[in-house]
Amino acid sequence: MTENNNSPFKFRFRVRYGECDAQGVVFNARYADFVDISVNEYIRAVFGDYQRLLDQDLDVQVVSLTVNWKAPARFDDVLEARIRTGRIGNTSFTLHLEFYRYGDDQFIADADITDVMIRSSSMSKVAIPDHIRAQLEEGAPGVLISHAGEQEPA
């Protein structure tokens, strides 16, 4: 791991009205969507483009997702996913995500997602190639991607 890994990759997005439940908070199942969009942005940052994996006849499939909730998020909140690569095994790797409300840094939830590396053409798992392993170990420290249109807090 590099020393820069102390600064996680960050992805910001805004909670939409349709993602909230009758209690006025983000519906629990929506966090799987939040993990998915955040991880896609992370993969783009790490590999340059998701297509680069596919061009090598490689892809990833989710084998495990756990979410732990700490505080509610509500409509129009800007959430910031902070992502670091966790364990890297022979054929799988885990990403750790923490979600914070942008502006007051309230810890909302955390998640761990484990993906297995597959050969796209055969849909069978394969060992993570050394160059992919190196990119995952490096991560995307200090990178910020935002889809939220947020204003910097005063």
mmCIF file of C-alpha atoms in Angstrom:
data_model
loop_
_atom_site.group_PDB
_atom_site.id
_atom_site.type_symbol
_atom_site.label_atom_id
_atom_site.label_comp_id
_atom_site.label_asym_id
_atom_site.label_seq_id
_atom_site.Cartn_x
_atom_site.Cartn_y
_atom_site.Cartn_z
ATOM 1 C CA MET A 1 0.000 0.000 0.000
ATOM 2 C CA THR A 2 1.096 3.541 -0.605
ATOM 3 C CA GLU A 3 1.349 6.153 2.078
ATOM 4 C CA ASN A 4 -1.214 8.227 0.184
ATOM 5 C CA ASN A 5 -3.870 5.647 1.060
ATOM 6 C CA ASN A 6 -4.546 7.623 4.252
ATOM 7 C CA SER A 7 -6.690 9.900 2.075
ATOM 8 C CA PRO A 8 -9.604 7.912 0.645
ATOM 9 C CA PHE A 9 -11.289 8.260 -2.721
ATOM 10 C CA LYS A 10 -14.432 10.396 -2.299
ATOM 11 C CA PHE A 11 -17.673 10.380 -4.285
ATOM 12 C CA ARG A 12 -20.509 12.828 -3.582
ATOM 13 C CA PHE A 13 -24.131 12.461 -4.641
ATOM 14 C CA ARG A 14 -27.472 13.948 -3.641
ATOM 15 C CA VAL A 15 -30.311 11.947 -2.073
ATOM 16 C CA ARG A 16 -33.356 12.021 -4.336
ATOM 17 C CA TYR A 17 -36.960 12.191 -3.115
ATOM 18 C CA GLY A 18 -37.816 8.745 -4.511
ATOM 19 C CA GLU A 19 -35.029 7.160 -2.426
ATOM 20 C CA CYS A 20 -36.814 8.044 0.822
ATOM 21 C CA ASP A 21 -39.443 6.011 2.649
ATOM 22 C CA ALA A 22 -42.628 6.950 4.511
ATOM 23 C CA GLN A 23 -40.514 7.922 7.533
ATOM 24 C CA GLY A 24 -38.806 10.594 5.420
ATOM 25 C CA VAL A 25 -35.388 8.922 5.487
ATOM 26 C CA VAL A 26 -33.436 6.994 2.886
ATOM 27 C CA PHE A 27 -34.983 3.541 2.520
ATOM 28 C CA ASN A 28 -32.511 0.887 3.697
ATOM 29 C CA ALA A 29 -32.438 -1.022 0.369
ATOM 30 C CA ARG A 30 -31.281 2.134 -1.442
ATOM 31 C CA TYR A 31 -27.892 1.826 0.238
ATOM 32 C CA ALA A 32 -27.099 -1.094 -2.086
ATOM 33 C CA ASP A 33 -27.671 1.345 -4.965
ATOM 34 C CA PHE A 34 -25.472 3.932 -3.231
ATOM 35 C CA VAL A 35 -22.708 1.349 -2.836
ATOM 36 C CA ASP A 36 -23.045 0.355 -6.484
ATOM 37 C CA ILE A 37 -22.784 3.871 -7.929
ATOM 38 C CA SER A 38 -19.940 4.741 -5.556
ATOM 39 C CA VAL A 39 -17.972 1.594 -6.413
ATOM 40 C CA ASN A 40 -18.462 2.226 -10.134
ATOM 41 C CA GLU A 41 -16.910 5.666 -9.725
ATOM 42 C CA TYR A 42 -14.071 4.155 -7.689
ATOM 43 C CA ILE A 43 -13.390 1.534 -10.365
ATOM 44 C CA ARG A 44 -13.300 4.277 -13.007
ATOM 45 C CA ALA A 45 -10.808 6.225 -10.901
ATOM 46 C CA VAL A 46 -8.613 3.200 -10.223
ATOM 47 C CA PHE A 47 -8.600 1.677 -13.711
ATOM 48 C CA GLY A 48 -9.184 4.800 -15.803
ATOM 49 C CA ASP A 49 -12.361 3.346 -17.285
ATOM 50 C CA TYR A 50 -14.455 0.260 -16.594
ATOM 51 C CA GLN A 51 -14.106 -0.683 -20.253
ATOM 52 C CA ARG A 52 -10.385 -1.288 -19.665
ATOM 53 C CA LEU A 53 -11.300 -4.281 -17.523
ATOM 54 C CA LEU A 54 -13.724 -5.587 -20.113
ATOM 55 C CA ASP A 55 -11.136 -5.151 -22.887
ATOM 56 C CA GLN A 56 -8.913 -7.617 -20.957
ATOM 57 C CA ASP A 57 -11.773 -10.150 -20.831
ATOM 58 C CA LEU A 58 -12.089 -9.355 -17.109
ATOM 59 C CA ASP A 59 -15.018 -8.256 -15.004
ATOM 60 C CA VAL A 60 -16.102 -8.317 -11.358
ATOM 61 C CA GLN A 61 -19.166 -9.825 -9.712
ATOM 62 C CA VAL A 62 -20.472 -9.069 -6.246
ATOM 63 C CA VAL A 63 -20.365 -12.012 -3.843
ATOM 64 C CA SER A 64 -21.013 -10.192 -0.567
ATOM 65 C CA LEU A 65 -22.432 -6.870 0.588
ATOM 66 C CA THR A 66 -22.932 -5.789 4.183
ATOM 67 C CA VAL A 67 -24.269 -2.424 5.312
ATOM 68 C CA ASN A 68 -24.347 -0.960 8.825
ATOM 69 C CA TRP A 69 -26.478 2.119 9.498
ATOM 70 C CA LYS A 70 -25.394 4.778 11.981
ATOM 71 C CA ALA A 71 -27.721 7.758 11.344
ATOM 72 C CA PRO A 72 -30.535 8.664 8.942
ATOM 73 C CA ALA A 73 -30.028 10.451 5.639
ATOM 74 C CA ARG A 74 -32.864 12.507 4.164
ATOM 75 C CA PHE A 75 -34.075 13.963 0.889
ATOM 76 C CA ASP A 76 -31.650 16.482 -0.637
ATOM 77 C CA ASP A 77 -28.775 15.566 1.692
ATOM 78 C CA VAL A 78 -25.437 15.387 -0.080
ATOM 79 C CA LEU A 79 -23.719 12.165 0.883
ATOM 80 C CA GLU A 80 -20.010 11.533 0.519
ATOM 81 C CA ALA A 81 -18.823 7.970 0.066
ATOM 82 C CA ARG A 82 -15.230 7.462 1.178
ATOM 83 C CA ILE A 83 -13.711 4.326 -0.288
ATOM 84 C CA ARG A 84 -10.574 2.332 0.373
ATOM 85 C CA THR A 85 -9.496 -1.033 -0.941
ATOM 86 C CA GLY A 86 -9.536 -3.601 1.836
ATOM 87 C CA ARG A 87 -8.438 -7.214 1.617
ATOM 88 C CA ILE A 88 -7.164 -8.454 -1.724
ATOM 89 C CA GLY A 89 -7.239 -12.231 -2.045
ATOM 90 C CA ASN A 90 -6.363 -14.584 -4.879
ATOM 91 C CA THR A 91 -9.591 -14.114 -6.868
ATOM 92 C CA SER A 92 -11.539 -11.567 -4.817
ATOM 93 C CA PHE A 93 -11.154 -8.179 -3.198
ATOM 94 C CA THR A 94 -13.110 -6.155 -0.661
ATOM 95 C CA LEU A 95 -13.818 -2.442 -0.751
ATOM 96 C CA HIS A 96 -14.710 -0.554 2.430
ATOM 97 C CA LEU A 97 -17.088 2.392 2.115
ATOM 98 C CA GLU A 98 -18.086 4.975 4.683
ATOM 99 C CA PHE A 99 -20.958 7.372 3.983
ATOM 100 C CA TYR A 100 -20.969 10.837 5.561
ATOM 101 C CA ARG A 101 -23.373 13.745 5.180
ATOM 102 C CA TYR A 102 -21.463 16.485 3.396
ATOM 103 C CA GLY A 103 -21.418 19.741 5.321
ATOM 104 C CA ASP A 104 -21.621 18.434 8.889
ATOM 105 C CA ASP A 105 -19.633 15.185 8.448
ATOM 106 C CA GLN A 106 -22.338 13.086 10.177
ATOM 107 C CA PHE A 107 -21.408 9.392 9.864
ATOM 108 C CA ILE A 108 -24.409 7.802 8.107
ATOM 109 C CA ALA A 109 -23.417 4.221 7.239
ATOM 110 C CA ASP A 110 -20.580 1.948 6.294
ATOM 111 C CA ALA A 111 -20.435 -0.988 3.938
ATOM 112 C CA ASP A 112 -18.126 -3.739 2.784
ATOM 113 C CA ILE A 113 -18.507 -5.168 -0.682
ATOM 114 C CA THR A 114 -16.566 -8.165 -1.929
ATOM 115 C CA ASP A 115 -16.180 -8.789 -5.653
ATOM 116 C CA VAL A 116 -14.726 -11.790 -7.411
ATOM 117 C CA MET A 117 -12.650 -11.337 -10.579
ATOM 118 C CA ILE A 118 -14.068 -13.258 -13.517
ATOM 119 C CA ARG A 119 -13.135 -14.007 -17.097
ATOM 120 C CA SER A 120 -16.006 -12.340 -19.001
ATOM 121 C CA SER A 121 -16.061 -14.818 -21.866
ATOM 122 C CA SER A 122 -16.477 -17.876 -19.634
ATOM 123 C CA MET A 123 -18.113 -16.280 -16.567
ATOM 124 C CA SER A 124 -15.587 -18.159 -14.423
ATOM 125 C CA LYS A 125 -13.474 -16.757 -11.614
ATOM 126 C CA VAL A 126 -9.800 -16.079 -12.258
ATOM 127 C CA ALA A 127 -6.826 -14.984 -10.205
ATOM 128 C CA ILE A 128 -6.490 -11.218 -9.961
ATOM 129 C CA PRO A 129 -3.714 -10.293 -12.414
ATOM 130 C CA ASP A 130 -0.648 -8.628 -10.860
ATOM 131 C CA HIS A 131 -1.229 -5.302 -12.645
ATOM 132 C CA ILE A 132 -4.855 -5.197 -11.431
ATOM 133 C CA ARG A 133 -3.716 -6.112 -7.905
ATOM 134 C CA ALA A 134 -1.201 -3.228 -7.999
ATOM 135 C CA GLN A 135 -3.909 -0.784 -9.117
ATOM 136 C CA LEU A 136 -6.227 -1.948 -6.338
ATOM 137 C CA GLU A 137 -3.428 -1.641 -3.773
ATOM 138 C CA GLU A 138 -2.756 1.929 -4.936
ATOM 139 C CA GLY A 139 -6.459 2.831 -4.950
ATOM 140 C CA ALA A 140 -7.400 6.403 -5.809
ATOM 141 C CA PRO A 141 -6.205 8.405 -2.787
ATOM 142 C CA GLY A 142 -7.255 12.030 -2.746
ATOM 143 C CA VAL A 143 -9.536 11.743 -5.791
ATOM 144 C CA LEU A 144 -12.923 13.477 -5.474
ATOM 145 C CA ILE A 145 -15.786 12.938 -7.933
ATOM 146 C CA SER A 146 -19.042 14.793 -7.360
ATOM 147 C CA HIS A 147 -22.452 14.393 -8.963
ATOM 148 C CA ALA A 148 -24.140 16.522 -6.288
ATOM 149 C CA GLY A 149 -23.702 20.109 -7.450
ATOM 150 C CA GLU A 150 -22.944 21.011 -3.850
ATOM 151 C CA GLN A 151 -21.660 24.344 -2.649
ATOM 152 C CA GLU A 152 -18.630 24.449 -0.388
ATOM 153 C CA PRO A 153 -19.747 24.967 3.241
ATOM 154 C CA ALA A 154 -19.227 28.464 4.617
#
